[in-house]
Coordinates of N, CA and C in Angstrom, one line a residue:
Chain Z
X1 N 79.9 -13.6 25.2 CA 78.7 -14.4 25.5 C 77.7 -14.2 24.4
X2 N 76.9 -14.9 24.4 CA 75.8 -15.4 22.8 C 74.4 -15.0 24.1
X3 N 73.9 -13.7 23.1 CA 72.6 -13.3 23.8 C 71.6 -13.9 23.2
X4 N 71.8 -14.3 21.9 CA 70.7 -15.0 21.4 C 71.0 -16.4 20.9
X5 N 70.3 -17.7 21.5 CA 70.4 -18.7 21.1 C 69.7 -19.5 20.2
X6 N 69.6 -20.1 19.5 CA 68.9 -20.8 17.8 C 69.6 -22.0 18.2
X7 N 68.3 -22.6 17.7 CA 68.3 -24.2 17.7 C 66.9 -24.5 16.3
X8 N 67.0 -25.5 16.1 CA 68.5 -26.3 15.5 C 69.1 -25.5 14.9
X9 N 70.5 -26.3 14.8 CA 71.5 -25.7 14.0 C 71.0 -26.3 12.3
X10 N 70.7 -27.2 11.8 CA 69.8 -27.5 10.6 C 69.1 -28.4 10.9
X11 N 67.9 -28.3 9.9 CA 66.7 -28.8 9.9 C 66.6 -29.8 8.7
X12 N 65.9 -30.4 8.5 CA 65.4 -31.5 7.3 C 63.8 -31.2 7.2
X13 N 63.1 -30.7 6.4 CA 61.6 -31.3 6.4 C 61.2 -31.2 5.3
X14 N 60.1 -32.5 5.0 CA 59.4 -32.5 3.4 C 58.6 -31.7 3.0
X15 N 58.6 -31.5 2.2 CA 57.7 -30.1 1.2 C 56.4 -30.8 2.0
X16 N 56.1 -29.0 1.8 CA 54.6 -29.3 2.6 C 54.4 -29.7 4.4
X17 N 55.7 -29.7 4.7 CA 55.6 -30.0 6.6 C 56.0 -28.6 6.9
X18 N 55.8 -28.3 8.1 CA 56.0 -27.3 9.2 C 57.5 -27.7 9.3
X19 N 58.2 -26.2 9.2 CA 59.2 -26.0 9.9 C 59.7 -25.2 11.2
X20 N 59.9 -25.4 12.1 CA 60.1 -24.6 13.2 C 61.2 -24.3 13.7
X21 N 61.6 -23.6 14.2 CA 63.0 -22.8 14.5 C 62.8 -21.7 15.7
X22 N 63.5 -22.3 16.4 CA 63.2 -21.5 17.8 C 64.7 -20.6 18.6
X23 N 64.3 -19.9 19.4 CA 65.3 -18.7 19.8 C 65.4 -18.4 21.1
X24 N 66.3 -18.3 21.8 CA 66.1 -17.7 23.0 C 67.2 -16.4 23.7
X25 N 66.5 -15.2 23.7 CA 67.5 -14.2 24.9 C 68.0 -13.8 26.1
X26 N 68.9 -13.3 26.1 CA 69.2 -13.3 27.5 C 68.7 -11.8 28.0
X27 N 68.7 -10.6 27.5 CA 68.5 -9.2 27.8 C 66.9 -9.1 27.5
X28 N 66.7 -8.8 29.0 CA 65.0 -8.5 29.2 C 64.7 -7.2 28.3
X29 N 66.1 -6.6 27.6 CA 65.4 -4.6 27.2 C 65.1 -5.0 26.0
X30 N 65.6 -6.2 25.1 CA 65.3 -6.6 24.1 C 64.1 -6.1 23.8
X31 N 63.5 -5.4 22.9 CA 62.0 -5.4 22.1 C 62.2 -5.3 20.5
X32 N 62.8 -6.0 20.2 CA 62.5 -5.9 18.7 C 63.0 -7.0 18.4
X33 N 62.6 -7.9 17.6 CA 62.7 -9.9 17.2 C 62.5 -9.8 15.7
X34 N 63.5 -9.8 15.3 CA 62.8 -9.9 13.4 C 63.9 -11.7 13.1
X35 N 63.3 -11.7 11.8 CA 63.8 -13.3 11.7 C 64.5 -12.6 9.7
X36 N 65.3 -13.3 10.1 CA 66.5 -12.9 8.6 C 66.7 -14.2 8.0
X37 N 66.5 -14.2 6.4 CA 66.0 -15.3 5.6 C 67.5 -14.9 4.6
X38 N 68.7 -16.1 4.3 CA 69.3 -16.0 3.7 C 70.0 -17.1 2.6
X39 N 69.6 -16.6 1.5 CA 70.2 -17.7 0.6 C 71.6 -17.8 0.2
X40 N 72.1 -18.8 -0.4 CA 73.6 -19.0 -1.0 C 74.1 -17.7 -1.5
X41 N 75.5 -17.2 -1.2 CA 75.7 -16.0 -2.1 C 75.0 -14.9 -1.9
X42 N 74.0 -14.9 -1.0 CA 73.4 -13.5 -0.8 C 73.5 -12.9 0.1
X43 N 72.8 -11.7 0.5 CA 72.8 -11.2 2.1 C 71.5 -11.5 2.8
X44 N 71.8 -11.5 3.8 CA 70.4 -11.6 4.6 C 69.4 -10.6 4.7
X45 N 68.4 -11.2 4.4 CA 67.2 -10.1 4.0 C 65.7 -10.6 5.2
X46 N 65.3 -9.6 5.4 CA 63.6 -9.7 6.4 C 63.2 -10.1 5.8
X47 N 62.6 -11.2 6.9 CA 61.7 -11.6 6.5 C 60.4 -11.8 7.0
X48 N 60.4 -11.6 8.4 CA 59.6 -10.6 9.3 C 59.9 -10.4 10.9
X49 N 59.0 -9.6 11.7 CA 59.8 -9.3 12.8 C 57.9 -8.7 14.0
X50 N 58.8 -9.5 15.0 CA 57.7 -8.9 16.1 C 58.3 -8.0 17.1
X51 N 57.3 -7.2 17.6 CA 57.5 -6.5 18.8 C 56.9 -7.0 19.7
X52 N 56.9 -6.5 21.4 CA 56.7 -7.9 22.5 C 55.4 -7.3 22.7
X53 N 54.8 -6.4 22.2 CA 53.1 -6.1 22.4 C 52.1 -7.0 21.8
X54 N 52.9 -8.0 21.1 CA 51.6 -9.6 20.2 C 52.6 -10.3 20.4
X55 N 51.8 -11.3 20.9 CA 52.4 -13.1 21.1 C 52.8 -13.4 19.9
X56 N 52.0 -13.1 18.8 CA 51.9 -14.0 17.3 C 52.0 -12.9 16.5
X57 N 52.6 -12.9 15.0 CA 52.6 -12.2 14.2 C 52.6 -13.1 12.8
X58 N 51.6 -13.3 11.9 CA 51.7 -13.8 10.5 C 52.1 -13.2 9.4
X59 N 52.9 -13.3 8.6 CA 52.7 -13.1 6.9 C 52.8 -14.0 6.1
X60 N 51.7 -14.8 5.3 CA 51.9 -15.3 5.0 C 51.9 -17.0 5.2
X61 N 52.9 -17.7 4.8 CA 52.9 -18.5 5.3 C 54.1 -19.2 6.5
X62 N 54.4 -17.9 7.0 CA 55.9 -17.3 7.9 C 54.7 -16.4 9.4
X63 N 55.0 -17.3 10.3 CA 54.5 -16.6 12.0 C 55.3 -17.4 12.5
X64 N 55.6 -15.7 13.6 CA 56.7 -15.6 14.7 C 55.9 -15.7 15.6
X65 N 56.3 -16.2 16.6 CA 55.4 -17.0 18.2 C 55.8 -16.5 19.0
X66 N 55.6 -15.2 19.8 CA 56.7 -14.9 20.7 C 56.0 -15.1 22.2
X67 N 57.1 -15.7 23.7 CA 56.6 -15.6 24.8 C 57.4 -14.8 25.7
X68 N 57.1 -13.5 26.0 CA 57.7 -12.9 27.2 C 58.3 -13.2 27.9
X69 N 57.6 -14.6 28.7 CA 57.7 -14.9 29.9 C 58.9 -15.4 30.0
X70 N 59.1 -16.7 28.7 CA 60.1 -17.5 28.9 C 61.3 -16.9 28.1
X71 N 61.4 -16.0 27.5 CA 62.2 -15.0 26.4 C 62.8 -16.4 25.6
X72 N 62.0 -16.7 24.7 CA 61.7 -17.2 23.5 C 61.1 -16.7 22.7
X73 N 60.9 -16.9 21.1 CA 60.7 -17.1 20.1 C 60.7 -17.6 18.9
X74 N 60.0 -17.6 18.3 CA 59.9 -18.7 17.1 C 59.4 -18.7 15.8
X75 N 60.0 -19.3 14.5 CA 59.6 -19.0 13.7 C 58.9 -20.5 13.4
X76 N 57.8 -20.2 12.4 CA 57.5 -21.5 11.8 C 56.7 -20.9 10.7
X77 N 57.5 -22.1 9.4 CA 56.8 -22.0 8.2 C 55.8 -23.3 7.9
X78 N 54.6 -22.9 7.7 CA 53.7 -23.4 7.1 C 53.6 -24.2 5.8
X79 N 53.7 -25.6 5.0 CA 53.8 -25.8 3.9 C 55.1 -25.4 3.4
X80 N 55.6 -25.9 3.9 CA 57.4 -25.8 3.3 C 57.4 -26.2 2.2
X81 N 58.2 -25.2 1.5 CA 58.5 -25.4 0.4 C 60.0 -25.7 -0.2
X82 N 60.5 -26.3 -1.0 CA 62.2 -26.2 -1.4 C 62.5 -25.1 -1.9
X83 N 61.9 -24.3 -2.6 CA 62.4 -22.7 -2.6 C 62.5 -21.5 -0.8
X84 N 61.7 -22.6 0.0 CA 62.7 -21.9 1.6 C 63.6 -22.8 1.9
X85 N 64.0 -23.2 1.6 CA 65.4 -23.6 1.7 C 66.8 -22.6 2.0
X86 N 66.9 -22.6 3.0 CA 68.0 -21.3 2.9 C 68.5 -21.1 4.5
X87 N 69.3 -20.6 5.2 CA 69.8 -20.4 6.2 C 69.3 -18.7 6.8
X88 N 68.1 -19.4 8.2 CA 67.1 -18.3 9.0 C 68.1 -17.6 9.9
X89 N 68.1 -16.7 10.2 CA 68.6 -16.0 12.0 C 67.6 -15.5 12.2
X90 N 67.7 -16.0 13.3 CA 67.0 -15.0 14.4 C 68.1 -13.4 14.9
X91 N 67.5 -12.4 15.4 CA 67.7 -11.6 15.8 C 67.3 -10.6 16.9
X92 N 67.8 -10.1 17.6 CA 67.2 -9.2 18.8 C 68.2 -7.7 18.8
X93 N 67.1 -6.5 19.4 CA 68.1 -5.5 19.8 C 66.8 -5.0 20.6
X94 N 67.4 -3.7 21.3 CA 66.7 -2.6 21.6 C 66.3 -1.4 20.6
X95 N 65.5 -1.7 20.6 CA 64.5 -0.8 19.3 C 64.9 0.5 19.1
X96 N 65.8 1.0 18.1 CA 66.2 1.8 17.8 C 67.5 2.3 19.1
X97 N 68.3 1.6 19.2 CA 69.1 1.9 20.7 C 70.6 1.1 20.6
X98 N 70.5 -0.2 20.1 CA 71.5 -1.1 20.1 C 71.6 -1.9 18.8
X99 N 72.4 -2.4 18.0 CA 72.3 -2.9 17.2 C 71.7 -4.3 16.9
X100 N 71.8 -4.7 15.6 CA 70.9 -6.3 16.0 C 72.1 -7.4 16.3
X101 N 71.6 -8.5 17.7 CA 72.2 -9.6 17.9 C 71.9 -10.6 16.8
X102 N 72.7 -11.4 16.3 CA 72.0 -12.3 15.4 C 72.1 -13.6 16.2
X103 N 71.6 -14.7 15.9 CA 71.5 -15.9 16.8 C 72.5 -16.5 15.7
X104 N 73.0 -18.0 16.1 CA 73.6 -18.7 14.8 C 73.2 -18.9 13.9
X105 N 72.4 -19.0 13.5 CA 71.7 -19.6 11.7 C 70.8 -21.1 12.3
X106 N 70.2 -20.7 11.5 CA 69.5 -22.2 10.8 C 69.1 -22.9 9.6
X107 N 70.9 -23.9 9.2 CA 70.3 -24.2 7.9 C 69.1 -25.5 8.1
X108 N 68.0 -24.9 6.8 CA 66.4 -25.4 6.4 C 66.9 -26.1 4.9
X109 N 66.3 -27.2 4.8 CA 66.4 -27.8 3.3 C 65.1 -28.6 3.2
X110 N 64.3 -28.3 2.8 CA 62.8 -28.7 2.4 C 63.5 -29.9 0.8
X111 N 63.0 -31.1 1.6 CA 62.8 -32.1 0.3 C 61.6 -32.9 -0.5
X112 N 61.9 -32.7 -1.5 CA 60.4 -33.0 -2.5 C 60.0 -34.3 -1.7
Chain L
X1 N 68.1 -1.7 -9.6 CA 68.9 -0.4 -8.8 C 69.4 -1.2 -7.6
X2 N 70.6 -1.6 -7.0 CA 71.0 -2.5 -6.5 C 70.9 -1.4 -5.2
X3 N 70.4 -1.7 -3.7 CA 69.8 -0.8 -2.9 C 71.5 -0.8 -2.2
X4 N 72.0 -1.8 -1.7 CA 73.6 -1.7 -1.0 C 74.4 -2.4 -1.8
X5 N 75.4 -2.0 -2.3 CA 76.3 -2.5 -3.3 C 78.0 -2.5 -2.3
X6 N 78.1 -3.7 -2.7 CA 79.9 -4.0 -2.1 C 80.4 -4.4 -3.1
X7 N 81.8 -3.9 -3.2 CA 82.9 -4.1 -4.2 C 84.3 -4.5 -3.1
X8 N 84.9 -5.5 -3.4 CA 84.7 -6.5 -4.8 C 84.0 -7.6 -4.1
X9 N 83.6 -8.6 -4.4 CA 82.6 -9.3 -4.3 C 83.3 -10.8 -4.0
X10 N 84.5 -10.8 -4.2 CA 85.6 -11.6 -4.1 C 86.8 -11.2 -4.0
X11 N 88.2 -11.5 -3.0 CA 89.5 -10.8 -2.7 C 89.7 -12.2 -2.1
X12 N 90.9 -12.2 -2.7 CA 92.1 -13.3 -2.7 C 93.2 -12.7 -2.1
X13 N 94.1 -12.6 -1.0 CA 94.9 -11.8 -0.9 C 96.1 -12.8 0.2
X14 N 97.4 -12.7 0.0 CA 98.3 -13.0 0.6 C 98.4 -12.5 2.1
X15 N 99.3 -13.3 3.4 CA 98.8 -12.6 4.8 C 100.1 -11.4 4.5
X16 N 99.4 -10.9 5.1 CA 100.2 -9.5 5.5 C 99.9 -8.7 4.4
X17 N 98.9 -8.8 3.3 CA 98.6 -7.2 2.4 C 98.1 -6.8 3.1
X18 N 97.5 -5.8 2.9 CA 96.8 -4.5 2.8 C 95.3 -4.1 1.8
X19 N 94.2 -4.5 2.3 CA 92.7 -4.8 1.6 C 91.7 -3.6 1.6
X20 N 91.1 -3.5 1.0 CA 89.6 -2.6 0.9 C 88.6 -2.8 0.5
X21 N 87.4 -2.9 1.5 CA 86.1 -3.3 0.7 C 85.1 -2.0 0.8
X22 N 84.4 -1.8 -0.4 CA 83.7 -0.5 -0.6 C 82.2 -1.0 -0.3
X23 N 81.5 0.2 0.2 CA 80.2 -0.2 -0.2 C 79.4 1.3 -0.7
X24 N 78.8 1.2 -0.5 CA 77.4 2.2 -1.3 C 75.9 1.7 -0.7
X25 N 75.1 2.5 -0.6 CA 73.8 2.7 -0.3 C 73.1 3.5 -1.0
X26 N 71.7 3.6 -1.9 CA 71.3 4.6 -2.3 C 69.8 4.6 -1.6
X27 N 69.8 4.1 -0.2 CA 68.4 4.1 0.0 C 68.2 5.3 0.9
X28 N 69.3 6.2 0.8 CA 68.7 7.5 1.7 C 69.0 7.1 3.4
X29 N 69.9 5.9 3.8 CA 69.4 5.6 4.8 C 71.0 6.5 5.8
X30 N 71.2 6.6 7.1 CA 71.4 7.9 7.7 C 72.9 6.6 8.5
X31 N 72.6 5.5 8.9 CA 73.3 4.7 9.8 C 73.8 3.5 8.7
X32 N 74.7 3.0 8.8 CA 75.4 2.2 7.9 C 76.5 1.5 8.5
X33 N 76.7 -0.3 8.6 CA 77.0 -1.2 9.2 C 78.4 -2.1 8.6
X34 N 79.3 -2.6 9.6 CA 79.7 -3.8 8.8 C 79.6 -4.9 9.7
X35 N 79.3 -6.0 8.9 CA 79.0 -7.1 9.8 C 80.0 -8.3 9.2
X36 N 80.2 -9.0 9.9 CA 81.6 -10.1 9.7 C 81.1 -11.8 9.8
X37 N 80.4 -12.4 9.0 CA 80.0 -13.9 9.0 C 81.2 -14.9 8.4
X38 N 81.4 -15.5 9.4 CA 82.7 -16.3 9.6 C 82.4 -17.9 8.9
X39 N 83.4 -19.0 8.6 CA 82.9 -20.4 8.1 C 81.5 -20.9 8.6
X40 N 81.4 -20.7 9.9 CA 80.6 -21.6 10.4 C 78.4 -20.4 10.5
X41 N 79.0 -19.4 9.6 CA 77.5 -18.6 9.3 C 77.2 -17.5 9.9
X42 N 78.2 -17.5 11.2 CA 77.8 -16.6 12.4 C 78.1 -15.3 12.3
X43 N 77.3 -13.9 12.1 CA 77.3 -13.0 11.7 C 77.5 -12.0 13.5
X44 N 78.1 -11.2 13.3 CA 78.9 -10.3 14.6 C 79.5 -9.3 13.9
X45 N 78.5 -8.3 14.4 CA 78.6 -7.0 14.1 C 79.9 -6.4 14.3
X46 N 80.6 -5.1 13.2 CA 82.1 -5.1 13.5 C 82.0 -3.3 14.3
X47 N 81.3 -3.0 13.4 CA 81.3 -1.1 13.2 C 79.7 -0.7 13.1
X48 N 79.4 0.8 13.2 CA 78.5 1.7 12.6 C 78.5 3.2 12.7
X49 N 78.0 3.1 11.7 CA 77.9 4.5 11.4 C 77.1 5.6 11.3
X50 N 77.0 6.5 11.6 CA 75.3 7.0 11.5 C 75.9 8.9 10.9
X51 N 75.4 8.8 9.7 CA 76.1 10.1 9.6 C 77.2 10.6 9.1
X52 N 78.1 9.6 8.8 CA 79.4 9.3 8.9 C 80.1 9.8 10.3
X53 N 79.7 9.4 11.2 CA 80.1 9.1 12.8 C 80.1 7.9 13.1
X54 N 81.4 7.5 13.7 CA 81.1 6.5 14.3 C 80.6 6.0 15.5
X55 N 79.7 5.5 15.8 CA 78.7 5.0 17.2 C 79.2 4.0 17.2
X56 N 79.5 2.9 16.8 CA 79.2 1.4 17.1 C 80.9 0.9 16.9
X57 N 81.9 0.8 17.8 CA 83.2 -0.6 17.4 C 83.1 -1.5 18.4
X58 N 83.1 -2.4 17.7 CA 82.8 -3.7 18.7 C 84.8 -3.9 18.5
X59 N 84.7 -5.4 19.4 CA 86.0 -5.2 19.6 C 86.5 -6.1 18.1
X60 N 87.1 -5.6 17.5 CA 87.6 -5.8 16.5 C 88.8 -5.0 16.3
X61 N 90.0 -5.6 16.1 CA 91.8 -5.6 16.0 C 91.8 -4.1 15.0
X62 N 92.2 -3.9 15.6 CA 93.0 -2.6 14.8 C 93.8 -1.8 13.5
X63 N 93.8 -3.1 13.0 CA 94.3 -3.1 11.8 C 92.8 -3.1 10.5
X64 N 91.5 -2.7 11.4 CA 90.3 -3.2 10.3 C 90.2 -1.5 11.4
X65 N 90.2 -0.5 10.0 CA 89.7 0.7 9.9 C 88.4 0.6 9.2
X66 N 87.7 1.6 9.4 CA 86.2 1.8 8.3 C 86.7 3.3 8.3
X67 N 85.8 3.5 7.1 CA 86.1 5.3 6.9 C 84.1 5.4 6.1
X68 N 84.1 6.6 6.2 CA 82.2 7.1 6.1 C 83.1 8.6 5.2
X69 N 83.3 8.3 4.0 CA 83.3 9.9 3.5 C 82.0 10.6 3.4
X70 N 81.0 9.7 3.3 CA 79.7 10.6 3.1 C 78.7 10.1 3.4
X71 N 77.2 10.0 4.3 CA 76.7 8.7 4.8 C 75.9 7.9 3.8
X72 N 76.7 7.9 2.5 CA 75.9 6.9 2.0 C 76.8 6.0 1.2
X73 N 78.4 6.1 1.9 CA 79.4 5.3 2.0 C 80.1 4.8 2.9
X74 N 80.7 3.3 3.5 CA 81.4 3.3 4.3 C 81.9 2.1 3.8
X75 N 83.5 2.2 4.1 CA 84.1 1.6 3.3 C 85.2 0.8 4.7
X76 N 85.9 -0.8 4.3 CA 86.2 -1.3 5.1 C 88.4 -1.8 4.8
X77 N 88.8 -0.7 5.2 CA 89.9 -0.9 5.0 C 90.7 -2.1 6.1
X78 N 91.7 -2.8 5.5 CA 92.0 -4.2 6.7 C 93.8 -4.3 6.4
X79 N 94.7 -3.6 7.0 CA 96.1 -3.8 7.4 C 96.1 -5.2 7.5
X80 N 97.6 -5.4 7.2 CA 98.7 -6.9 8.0 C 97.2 -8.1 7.6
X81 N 96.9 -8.4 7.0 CA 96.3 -9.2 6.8 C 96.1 -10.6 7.6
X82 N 95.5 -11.4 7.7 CA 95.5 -12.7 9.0 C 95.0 -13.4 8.6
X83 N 95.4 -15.0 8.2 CA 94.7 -15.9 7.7 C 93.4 -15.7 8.7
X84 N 92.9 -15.6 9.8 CA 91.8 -15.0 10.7 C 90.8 -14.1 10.3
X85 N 91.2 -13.5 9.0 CA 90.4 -12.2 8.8 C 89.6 -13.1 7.4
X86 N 89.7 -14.2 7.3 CA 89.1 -14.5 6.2 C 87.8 -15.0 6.3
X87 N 87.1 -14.6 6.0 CA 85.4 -14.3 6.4 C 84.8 -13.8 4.6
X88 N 83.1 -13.6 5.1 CA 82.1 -12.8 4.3 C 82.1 -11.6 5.1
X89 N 82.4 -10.5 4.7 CA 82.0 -8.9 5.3 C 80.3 -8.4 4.1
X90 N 80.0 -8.0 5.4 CA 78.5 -7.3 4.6 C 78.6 -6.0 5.2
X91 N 78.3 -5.6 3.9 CA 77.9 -4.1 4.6 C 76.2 -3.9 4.6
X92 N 75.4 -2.9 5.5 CA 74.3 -2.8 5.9 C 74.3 -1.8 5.9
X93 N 72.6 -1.1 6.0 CA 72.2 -0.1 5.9 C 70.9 0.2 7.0
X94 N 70.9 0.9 7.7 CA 69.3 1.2 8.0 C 68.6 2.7 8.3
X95 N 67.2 3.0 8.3 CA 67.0 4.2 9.2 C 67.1 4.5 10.3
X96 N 67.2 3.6 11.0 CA 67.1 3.4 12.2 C 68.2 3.6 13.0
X97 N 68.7 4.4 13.9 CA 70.3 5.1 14.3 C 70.6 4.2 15.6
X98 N 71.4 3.5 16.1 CA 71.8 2.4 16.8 C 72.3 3.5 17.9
X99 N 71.5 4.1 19.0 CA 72.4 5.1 19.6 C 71.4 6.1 20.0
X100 N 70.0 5.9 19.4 CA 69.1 7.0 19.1 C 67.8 6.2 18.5
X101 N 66.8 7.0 19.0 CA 65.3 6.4 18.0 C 64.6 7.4 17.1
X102 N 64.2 6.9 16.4 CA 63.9 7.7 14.8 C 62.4 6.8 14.9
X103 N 61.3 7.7 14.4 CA 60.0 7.2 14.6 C 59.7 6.9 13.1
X104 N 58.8 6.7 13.0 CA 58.6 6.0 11.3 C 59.6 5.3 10.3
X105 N 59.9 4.3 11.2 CA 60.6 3.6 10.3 C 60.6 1.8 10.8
X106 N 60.8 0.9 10.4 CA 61.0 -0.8 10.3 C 62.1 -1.2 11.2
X107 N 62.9 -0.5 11.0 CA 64.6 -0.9 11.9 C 64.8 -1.9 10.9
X108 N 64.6 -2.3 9.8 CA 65.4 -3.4 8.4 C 66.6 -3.1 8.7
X109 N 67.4 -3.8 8.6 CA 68.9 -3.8 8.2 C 68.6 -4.6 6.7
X110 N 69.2 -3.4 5.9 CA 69.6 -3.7 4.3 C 71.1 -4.4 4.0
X111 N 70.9 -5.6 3.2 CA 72.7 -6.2 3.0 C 73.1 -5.9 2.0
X112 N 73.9 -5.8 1.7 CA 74.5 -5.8 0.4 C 75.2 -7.2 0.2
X113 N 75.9 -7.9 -0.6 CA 75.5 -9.2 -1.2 C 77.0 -9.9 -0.6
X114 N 77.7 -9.1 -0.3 CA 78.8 -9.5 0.8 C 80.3 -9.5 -0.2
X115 N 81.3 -9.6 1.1 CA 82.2 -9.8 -0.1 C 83.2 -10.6 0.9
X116 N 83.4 -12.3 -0.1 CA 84.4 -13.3 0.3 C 85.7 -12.4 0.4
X117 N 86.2 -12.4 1.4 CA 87.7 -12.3 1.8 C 88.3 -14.2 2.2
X118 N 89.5 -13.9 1.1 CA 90.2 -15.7 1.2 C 91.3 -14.6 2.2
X119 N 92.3 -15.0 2.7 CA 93.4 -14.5 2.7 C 94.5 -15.9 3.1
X120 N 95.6 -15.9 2.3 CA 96.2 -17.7 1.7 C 97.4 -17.2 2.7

């Protein structure tokens, strides 16, 4: 069974739009949500992560939206750029306890 | 200084060899991962390690040993080969012990850069 769900599976948006990428779990023990940024050929690397004590977390031009209630969350980049272009996961575990779930991916292609 | 290093980086191999993927860590980190991303992106945790113990086998065939000679190695040996087994393997790294909590730390999982297994 798939504890974490990601939608879309890819995205299209033009440089400079909002991209959004959303998530949902199924295990209420879940507290730890980080979002994993991966390009061609590489490994997947942080790129940031909330805990369920803030709804909202920024860096940058990268905030995660998170809601308790409905166990979702969400990433969204501000001013897309073609250098984010690259395939997001989401992720969930219990904080230092279980390993991380990854969600499916989201390939992002930002066009000029 | 390359923080998780996997070798080889590419393996071509006929069904039914006999394979090994190495990794390395030099970030000091205590727990160490392999994770398995298949054609379609989806990454599913295989093993871990913490210590060179093993905590974590998910279900994964038997023929896919890991060995931890020291914890800042774990290495991914794979029997009888399976056109099935042909994937990206990453190995990971973190401080954070899957089994246990450790205070002062991110819980990052570190990748190392993966290594294509074809098997023809």
């Amino acid at each position: 069974q798939q504890q974490v769900k990601q939608s879309p599976q890819s995205l299209i948006v033009q440089k400079g739009g909002i991209s959004i990428i959303n998530c949902a779990y199924e295990n209420t023990a879940f507290d730890y949500f980080p979002w994993y940024q991966q390009f061609p050929g590489k490994g997947p690397a942080l790129l940031i992560a909330i805990r369920p004590d803030v709804s909202e977390k920024k860096e940058g031009r990268f905030t995660i939206s998170f809601n308790k209630s409905a166990k979702q969350f969400s990433l969204h980049i501000m001013d897309s750029q073609p250098g984010d272009s690259a395939t997001y996961f989401c992720a969930a575990s219990i904080w230092g306890n279980t390993p991380l779930v990854f969600g499916k991916g989201t390939r992002l292609s930002v066009i000029a | 200084d390359t923080a998780v290093s996997q070798t080889p980086k590419y393996l071509v191999t006929q069904m039914g060899n006999d394979k090994s993927i190495k990794c390395e860590q030099n970030l000091g980190h205590d727990t160490m991962y392999w994770y398995k991303q298949d054609s379609k992106k989806f990454l599913k945790i295989m093993f871990s390690y913490n210590n060179k113990e093993l905590i974590i086998n998910e279900t994964v065939p038997n023929r896919f040993s890991p060995k931890s000679p020291d914890k800042a190695h774990l290495n991914l040996h794979i029997n009888s080969l399976e056109l099935g087994d042909s994937a990206v393997y990453f190995c990971a790294s973190s401080q954070v012990r899957a089994g246990g909590r450790k205070s002062s730390n991110t819980g990052e999982l570190f990748f190392g850069e993966g290594s294509r297994l074809t098997v023809l």
